[in-house]
Coordinates of C-alpha atoms in Angstrom, one line a residue:
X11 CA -24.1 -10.7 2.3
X12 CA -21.1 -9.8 0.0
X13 CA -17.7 -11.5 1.3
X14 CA -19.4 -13.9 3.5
X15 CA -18.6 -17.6 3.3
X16 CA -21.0 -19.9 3.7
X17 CA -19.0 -23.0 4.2
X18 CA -16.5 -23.4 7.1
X19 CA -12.9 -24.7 6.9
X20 CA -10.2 -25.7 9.0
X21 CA -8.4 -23.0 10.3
X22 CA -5.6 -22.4 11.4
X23 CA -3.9 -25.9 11.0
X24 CA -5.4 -25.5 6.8
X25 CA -3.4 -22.2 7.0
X26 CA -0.4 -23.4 8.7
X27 CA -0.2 -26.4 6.2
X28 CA -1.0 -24.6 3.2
X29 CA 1.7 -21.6 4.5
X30 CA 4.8 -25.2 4.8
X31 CA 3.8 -25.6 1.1
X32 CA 4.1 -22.5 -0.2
X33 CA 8.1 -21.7 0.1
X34 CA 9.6 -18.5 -0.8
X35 CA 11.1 -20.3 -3.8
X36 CA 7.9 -20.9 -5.6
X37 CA 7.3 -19.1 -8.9
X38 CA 4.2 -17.6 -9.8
X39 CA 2.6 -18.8 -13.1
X40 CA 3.3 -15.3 -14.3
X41 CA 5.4 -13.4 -16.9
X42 CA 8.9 -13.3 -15.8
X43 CA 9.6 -9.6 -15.6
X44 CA 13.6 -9.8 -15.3
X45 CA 12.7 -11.9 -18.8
X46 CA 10.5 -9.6 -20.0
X47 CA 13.2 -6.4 -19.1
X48 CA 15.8 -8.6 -20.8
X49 CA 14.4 -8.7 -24.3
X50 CA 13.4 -5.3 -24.3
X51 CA 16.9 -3.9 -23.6
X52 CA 19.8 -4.5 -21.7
X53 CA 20.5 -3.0 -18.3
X54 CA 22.7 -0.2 -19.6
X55 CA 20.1 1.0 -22.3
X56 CA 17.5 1.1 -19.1
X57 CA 19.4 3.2 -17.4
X58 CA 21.0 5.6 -20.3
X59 CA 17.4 7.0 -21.5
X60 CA 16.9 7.9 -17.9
X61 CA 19.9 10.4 -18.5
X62 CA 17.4 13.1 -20.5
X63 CA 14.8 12.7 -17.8
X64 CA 13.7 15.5 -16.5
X65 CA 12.8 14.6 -13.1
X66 CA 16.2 12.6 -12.4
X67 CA 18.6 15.2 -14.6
X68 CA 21.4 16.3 -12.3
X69 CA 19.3 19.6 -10.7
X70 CA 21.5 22.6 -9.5
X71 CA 18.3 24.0 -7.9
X72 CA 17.2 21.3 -6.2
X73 CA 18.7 23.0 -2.5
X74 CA 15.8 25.8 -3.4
X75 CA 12.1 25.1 -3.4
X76 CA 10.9 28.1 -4.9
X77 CA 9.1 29.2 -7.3
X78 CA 7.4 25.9 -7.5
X79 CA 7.6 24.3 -11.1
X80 CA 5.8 21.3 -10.9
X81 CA 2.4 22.4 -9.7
X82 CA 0.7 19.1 -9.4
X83 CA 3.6 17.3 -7.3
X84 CA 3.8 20.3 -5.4
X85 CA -0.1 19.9 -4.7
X86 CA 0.5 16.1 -3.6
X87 CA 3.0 17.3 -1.0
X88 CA 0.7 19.7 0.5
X89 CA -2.4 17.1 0.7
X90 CA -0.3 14.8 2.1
X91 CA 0.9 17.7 5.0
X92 CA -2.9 18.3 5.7
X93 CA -3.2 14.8 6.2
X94 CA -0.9 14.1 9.0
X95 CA -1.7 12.2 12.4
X96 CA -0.2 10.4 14.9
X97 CA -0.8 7.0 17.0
X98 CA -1.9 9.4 20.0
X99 CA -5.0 9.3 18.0
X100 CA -6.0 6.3 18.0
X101 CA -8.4 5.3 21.1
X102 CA -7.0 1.2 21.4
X103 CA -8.7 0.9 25.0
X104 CA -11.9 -0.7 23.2
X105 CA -10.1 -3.0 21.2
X106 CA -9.4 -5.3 24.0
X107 CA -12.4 -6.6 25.1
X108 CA -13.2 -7.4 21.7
X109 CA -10.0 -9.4 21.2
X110 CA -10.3 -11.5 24.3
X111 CA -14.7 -12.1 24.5
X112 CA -15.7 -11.7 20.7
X113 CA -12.9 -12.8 18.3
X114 CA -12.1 -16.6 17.5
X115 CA -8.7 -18.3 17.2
X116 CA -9.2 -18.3 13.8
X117 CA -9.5 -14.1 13.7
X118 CA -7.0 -13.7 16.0
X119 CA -4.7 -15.5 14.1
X120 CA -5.4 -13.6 11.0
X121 CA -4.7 -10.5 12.2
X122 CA -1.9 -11.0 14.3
X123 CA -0.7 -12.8 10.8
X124 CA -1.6 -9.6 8.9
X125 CA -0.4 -7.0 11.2
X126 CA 3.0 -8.7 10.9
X127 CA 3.1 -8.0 7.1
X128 CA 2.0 -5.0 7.8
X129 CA 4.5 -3.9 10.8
X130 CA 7.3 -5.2 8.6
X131 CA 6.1 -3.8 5.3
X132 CA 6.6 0.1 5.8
X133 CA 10.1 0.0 6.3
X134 CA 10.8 -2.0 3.2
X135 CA 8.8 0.8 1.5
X136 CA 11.4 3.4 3.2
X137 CA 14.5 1.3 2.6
X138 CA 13.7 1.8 -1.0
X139 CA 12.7 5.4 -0.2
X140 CA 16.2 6.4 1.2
X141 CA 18.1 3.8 -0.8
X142 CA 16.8 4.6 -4.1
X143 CA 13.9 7.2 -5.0
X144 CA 15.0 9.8 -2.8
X145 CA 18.3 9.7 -4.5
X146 CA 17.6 9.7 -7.9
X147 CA 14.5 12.0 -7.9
X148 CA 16.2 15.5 -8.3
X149 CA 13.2 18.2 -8.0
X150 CA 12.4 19.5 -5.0
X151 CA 8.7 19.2 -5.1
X152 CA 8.9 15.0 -5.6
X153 CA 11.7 15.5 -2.6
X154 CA 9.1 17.2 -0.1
X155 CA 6.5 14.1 -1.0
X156 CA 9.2 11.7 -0.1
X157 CA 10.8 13.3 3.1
X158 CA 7.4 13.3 4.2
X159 CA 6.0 9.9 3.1
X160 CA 9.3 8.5 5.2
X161 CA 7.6 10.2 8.1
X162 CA 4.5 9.1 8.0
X163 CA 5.5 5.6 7.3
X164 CA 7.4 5.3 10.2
X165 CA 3.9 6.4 11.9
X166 CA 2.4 3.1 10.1
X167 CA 5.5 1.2 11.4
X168 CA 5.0 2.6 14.8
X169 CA 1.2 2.0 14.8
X170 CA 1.5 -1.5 13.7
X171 CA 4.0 -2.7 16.6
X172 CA 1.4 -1.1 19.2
X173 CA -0.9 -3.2 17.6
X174 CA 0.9 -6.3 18.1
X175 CA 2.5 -5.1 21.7
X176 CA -1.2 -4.8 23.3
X177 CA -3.0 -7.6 21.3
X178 CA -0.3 -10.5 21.7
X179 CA 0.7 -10.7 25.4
X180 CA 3.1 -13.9 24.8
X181 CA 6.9 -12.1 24.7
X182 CA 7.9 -15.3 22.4
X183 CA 5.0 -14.6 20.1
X184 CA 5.3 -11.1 20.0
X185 CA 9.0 -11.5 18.9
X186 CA 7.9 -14.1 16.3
X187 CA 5.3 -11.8 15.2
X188 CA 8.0 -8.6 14.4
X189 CA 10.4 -11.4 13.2
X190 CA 7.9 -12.1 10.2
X191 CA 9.9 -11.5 7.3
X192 CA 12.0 -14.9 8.9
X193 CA 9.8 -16.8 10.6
X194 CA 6.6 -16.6 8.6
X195 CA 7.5 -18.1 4.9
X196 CA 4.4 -16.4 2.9
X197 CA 5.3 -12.9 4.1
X198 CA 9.0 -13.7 3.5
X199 CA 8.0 -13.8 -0.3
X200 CA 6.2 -10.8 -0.1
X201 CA 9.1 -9.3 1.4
X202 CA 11.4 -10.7 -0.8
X203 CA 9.5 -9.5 -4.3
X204 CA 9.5 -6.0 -2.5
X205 CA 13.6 -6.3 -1.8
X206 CA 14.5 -7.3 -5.0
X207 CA 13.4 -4.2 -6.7
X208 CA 15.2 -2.4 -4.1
X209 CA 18.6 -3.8 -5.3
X210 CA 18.0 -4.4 -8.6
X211 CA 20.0 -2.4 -10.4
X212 CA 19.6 -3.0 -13.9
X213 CA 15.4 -2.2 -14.1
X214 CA 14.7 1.4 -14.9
X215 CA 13.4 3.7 -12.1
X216 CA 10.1 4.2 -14.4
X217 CA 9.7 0.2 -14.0
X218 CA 10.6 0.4 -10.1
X219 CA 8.3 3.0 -9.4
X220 CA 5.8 0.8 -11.0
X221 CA 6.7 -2.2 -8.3
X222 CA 6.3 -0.2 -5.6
X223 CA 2.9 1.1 -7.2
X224 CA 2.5 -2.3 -7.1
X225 CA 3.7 -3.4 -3.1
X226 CA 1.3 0.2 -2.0
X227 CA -2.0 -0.5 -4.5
X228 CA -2.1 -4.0 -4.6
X229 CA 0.0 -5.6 -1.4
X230 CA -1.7 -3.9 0.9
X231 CA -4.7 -4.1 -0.9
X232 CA -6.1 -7.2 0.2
X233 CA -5.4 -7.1 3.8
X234 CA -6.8 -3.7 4.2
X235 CA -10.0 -5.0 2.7
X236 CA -9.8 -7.8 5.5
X237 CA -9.5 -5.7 8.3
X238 CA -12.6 -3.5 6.5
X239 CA -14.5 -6.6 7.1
X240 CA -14.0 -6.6 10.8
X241 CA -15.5 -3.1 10.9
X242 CA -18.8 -4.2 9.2
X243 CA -19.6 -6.4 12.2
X244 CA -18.6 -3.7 14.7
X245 CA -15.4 -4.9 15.5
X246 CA -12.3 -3.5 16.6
X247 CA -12.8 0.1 16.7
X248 CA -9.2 0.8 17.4
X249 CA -7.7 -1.4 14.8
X250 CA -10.2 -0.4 12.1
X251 CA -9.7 3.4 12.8
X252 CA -5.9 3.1 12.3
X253 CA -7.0 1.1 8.7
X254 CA -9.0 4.3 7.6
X255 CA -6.2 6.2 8.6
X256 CA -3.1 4.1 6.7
X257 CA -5.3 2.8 3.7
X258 CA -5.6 6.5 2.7
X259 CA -2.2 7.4 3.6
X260 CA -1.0 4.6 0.7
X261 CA -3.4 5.1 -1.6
X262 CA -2.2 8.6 -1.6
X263 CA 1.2 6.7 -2.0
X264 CA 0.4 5.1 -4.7
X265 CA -1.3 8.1 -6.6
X266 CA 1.5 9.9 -6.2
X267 CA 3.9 7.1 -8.0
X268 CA 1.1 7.3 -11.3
X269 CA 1.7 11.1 -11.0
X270 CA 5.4 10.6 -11.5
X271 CA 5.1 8.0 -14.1
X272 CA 2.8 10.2 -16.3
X273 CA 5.4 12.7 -16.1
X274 CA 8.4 10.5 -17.3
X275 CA 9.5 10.9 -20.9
X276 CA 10.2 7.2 -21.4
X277 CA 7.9 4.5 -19.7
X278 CA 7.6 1.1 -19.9
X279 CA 6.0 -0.8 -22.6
X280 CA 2.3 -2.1 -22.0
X281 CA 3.8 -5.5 -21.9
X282 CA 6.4 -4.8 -18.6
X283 CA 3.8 -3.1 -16.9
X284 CA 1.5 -5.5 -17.5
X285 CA 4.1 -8.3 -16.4
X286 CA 4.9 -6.6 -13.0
X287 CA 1.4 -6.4 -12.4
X288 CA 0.4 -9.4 -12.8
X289 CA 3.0 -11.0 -11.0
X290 CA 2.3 -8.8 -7.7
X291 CA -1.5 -9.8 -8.2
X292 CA -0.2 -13.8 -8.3
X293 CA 1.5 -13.2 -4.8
X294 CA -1.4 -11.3 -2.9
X295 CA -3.7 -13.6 -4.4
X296 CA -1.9 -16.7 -3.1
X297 CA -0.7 -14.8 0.5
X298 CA -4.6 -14.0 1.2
X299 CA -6.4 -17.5 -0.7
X300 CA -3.9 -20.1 0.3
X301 CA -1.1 -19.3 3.1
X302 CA -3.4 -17.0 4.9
X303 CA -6.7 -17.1 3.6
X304 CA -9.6 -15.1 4.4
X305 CA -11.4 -17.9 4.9
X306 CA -10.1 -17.6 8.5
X307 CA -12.2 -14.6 9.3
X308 CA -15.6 -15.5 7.4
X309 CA -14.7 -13.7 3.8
X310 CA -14.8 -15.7 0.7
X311 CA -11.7 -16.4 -1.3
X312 CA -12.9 -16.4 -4.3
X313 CA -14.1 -12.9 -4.4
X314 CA -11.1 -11.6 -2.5
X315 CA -9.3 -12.6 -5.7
X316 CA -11.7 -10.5 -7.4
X317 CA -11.4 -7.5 -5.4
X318 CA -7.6 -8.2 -6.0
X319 CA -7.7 -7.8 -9.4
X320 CA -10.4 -5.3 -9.6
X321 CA -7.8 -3.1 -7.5
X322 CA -5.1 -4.0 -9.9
X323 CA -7.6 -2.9 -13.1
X324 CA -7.6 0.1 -11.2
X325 CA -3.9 0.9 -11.0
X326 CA -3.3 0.1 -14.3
X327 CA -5.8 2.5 -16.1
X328 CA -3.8 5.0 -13.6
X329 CA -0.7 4.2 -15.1
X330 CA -2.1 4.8 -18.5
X331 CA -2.8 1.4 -19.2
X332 CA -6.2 -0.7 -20.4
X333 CA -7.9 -3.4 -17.6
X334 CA -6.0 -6.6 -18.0
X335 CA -8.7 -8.5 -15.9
X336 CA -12.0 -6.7 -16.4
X337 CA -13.0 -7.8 -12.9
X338 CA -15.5 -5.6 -10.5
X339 CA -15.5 -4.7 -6.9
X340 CA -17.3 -7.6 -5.6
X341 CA -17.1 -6.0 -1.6
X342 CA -19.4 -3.1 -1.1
X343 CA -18.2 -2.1 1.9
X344 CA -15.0 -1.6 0.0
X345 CA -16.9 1.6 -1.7
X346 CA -16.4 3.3 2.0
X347 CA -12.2 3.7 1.1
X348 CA -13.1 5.8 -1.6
X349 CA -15.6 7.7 0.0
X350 CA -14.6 10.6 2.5
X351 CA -16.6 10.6 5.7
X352 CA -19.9 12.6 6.2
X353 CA -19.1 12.7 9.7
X354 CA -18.4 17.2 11.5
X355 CA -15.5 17.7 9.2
X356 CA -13.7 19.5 12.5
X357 CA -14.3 16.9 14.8
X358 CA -11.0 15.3 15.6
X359 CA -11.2 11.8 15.5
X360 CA -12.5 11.5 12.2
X361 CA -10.2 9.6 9.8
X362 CA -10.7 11.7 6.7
X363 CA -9.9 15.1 8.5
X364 CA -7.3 17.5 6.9
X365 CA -5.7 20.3 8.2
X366 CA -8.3 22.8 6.8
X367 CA -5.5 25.4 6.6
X368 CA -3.3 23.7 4.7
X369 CA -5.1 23.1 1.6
X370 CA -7.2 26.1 2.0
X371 CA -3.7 28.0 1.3
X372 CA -3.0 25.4 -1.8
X373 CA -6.2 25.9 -3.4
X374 CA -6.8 29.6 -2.9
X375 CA -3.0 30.3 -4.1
X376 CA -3.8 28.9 -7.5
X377 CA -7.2 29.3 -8.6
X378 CA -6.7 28.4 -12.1
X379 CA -5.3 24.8 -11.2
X380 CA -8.4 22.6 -10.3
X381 CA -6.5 19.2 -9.5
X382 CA -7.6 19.3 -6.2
X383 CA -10.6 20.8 -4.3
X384 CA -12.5 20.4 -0.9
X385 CA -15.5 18.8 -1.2
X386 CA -18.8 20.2 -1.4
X387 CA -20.0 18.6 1.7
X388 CA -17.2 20.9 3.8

């Protein structure tokens, strides 16, 4: 069976000593990117060719959202409309039993450990959303996508703290769980890679958009390829449901960042894309293999690692760029992300339903723009 491991290890004191050794000061054996952005220019060259980009020119119109000039953004903004929900939706009641008679320490741990990340995760992503992106962005139709991303990652946020509140029952726990990003040193780093993009202000907003490609397609990867796994054996309905639901939320996130970078005039070289990459794949690699392995939950390490570059292979090509690792998708169950349901397309709790309306009106309004379509099967 793919992802299994055959051999067992020793949980959750391996983690917890592996997780002491890996401080937030340890450097990946990666390309520096600050290097890397240092010998290509200086900060003020990075940010003076941004001055003739069209999406972050000084916009007069921006206040106005029609006549719609950017058809395919536009188009982003509507899917992700269709595609709204809320925690009310998710059924938790069978999740408990599960947690208390069939999971191990060992799982429980994981997941608490990975719903942490999580819980603490989306509202980095919207720090940098208000802070920065929001800001600088000056059409309208990249505005809507943001004002609504915000939204729906506070609906992550929110669905990841009910997660914790009716798993962990322990009031200290629970408050050392939301207290992640400073009690728990391997999601600390994650946090911190995420953070320093935030306030770096000498990177371009091409190469920033590319990090947070990076913190949406290939930080989150991982774990939601973990919690995949518990949904093969049957596991968890409640907490596996919400996974459909957010893991296509962010790749949608992600998409959307390679649709703005194709647009940009000026990108980064090969070489800085490359570089941030890379180093994000060194940090999710070592967050899921060594300070909280998937060992703990039967999954093999060595073909998470895989999958974790395969997934980075992935964003690259999207960002116009060749495979830097070459690696496949060694988890078929994985295939089921990419695949929308076959399952009545107006039945509610499905976790590929759209608003039918919504992108009925999209499609039919401009018949000569193909980007997106409803599927066959609907």
């Amino acid at each position: 069976m793919p992802g299994q491991n055959t051999s067992t290890r020793s949980g959750r004191k391996s983690a917890l000593k592996e997780t002491d050794n890996n401080k937030e000061n340890h450097k990946p054996n990666t390309p520096s990117v600050d290097k890397l952005s240092m010998k290509e220019k200086d900060g003020s060259d990075a940010l003076d060719y941004e001055k003739n980009e069209p999406l972050l020119q000084p916009n007069p119109k921006r206040f106005v959202l029609f006549p719609i000039k950017y058809q395919e953004i536009w188009h982003f903004y509507k899917k992700a409309e269709a595609s709204f929900w809320t925690v009310e939706e998710v059924d938790l009641s069978k999740d408990l039993n599960d947690w208390d008679n069939k999971l191990t320490d060992d799982e429980k741990y994981f997941i608490s450990h990975v719903l942490a990340f999580f819980a603490a995760s989306d509202g980095i992503v919207n720090e940098n959303l208000v802070e920065r992106f929001s800001n600088e962005v000056q059409i309208p139709e990249a505005r809507c996508f943001y004002g609504f991303q915000i939204m729906i990652e506070n609906i992550h946020s929110e669905m990841y703290s009910l997660l914790i509140d009716t798993y962990i029952k322990e009031p200290a726990q629970r408050e050392f769980l939301f207290d992640a990003i400073e009690t728990i040193p391997c999601i600390r780093k994650k946090a911190d890679w995420a953070l320093r993009w935030i306030a770096d202000q000498k990177s371009s907003f091409a190469e920033r958009l590319v990090a947070f490609a990076a913190v949406e397609g290939i930080f989150f990867s991982g774990a939601f390829a973990s919690i995949f796994w518990l949904k093969k054996r049957g596991m968890m309905p409640g907490l596996t449901f919400s996974n459909e639901l957010i893991s296509r939320d962010e790749g949608l996130h992600c998409d959307f960042a390679c649709l703005l970078f194709s647009h940009l005039r000026m990108r980064p070289s090969q070489k800085k894309v490359e570089a941030i990459i890379v180093e994000a794949v060194s940090i999710e690699q070592e967050f899921l293999t060594e300070s909280l392995p998937v060992d703990l939950i039967g999954m093999n390490s060595t073909l998470m690692k895989r999958y974790i570059e395969f997934v980075a292979d992935r964003l690259l090509v999207a960002l116009g760029c060749p495979k830097y690792y070459k690696s496949d998708n060694p988890f078929d169950f994985m295939d089921l992300i990419s695949l929308q349901g076959k399952t009545n397309f107006f039945e509610k709790r499905v976790s590929d339903y759209q608003k039918a309306n919504v992108m009925s009106r999209v499609t039919s309004s401009n018949p000569s723009d193909n980007t997106f379509t409803l599927d066959a099967d609907f």
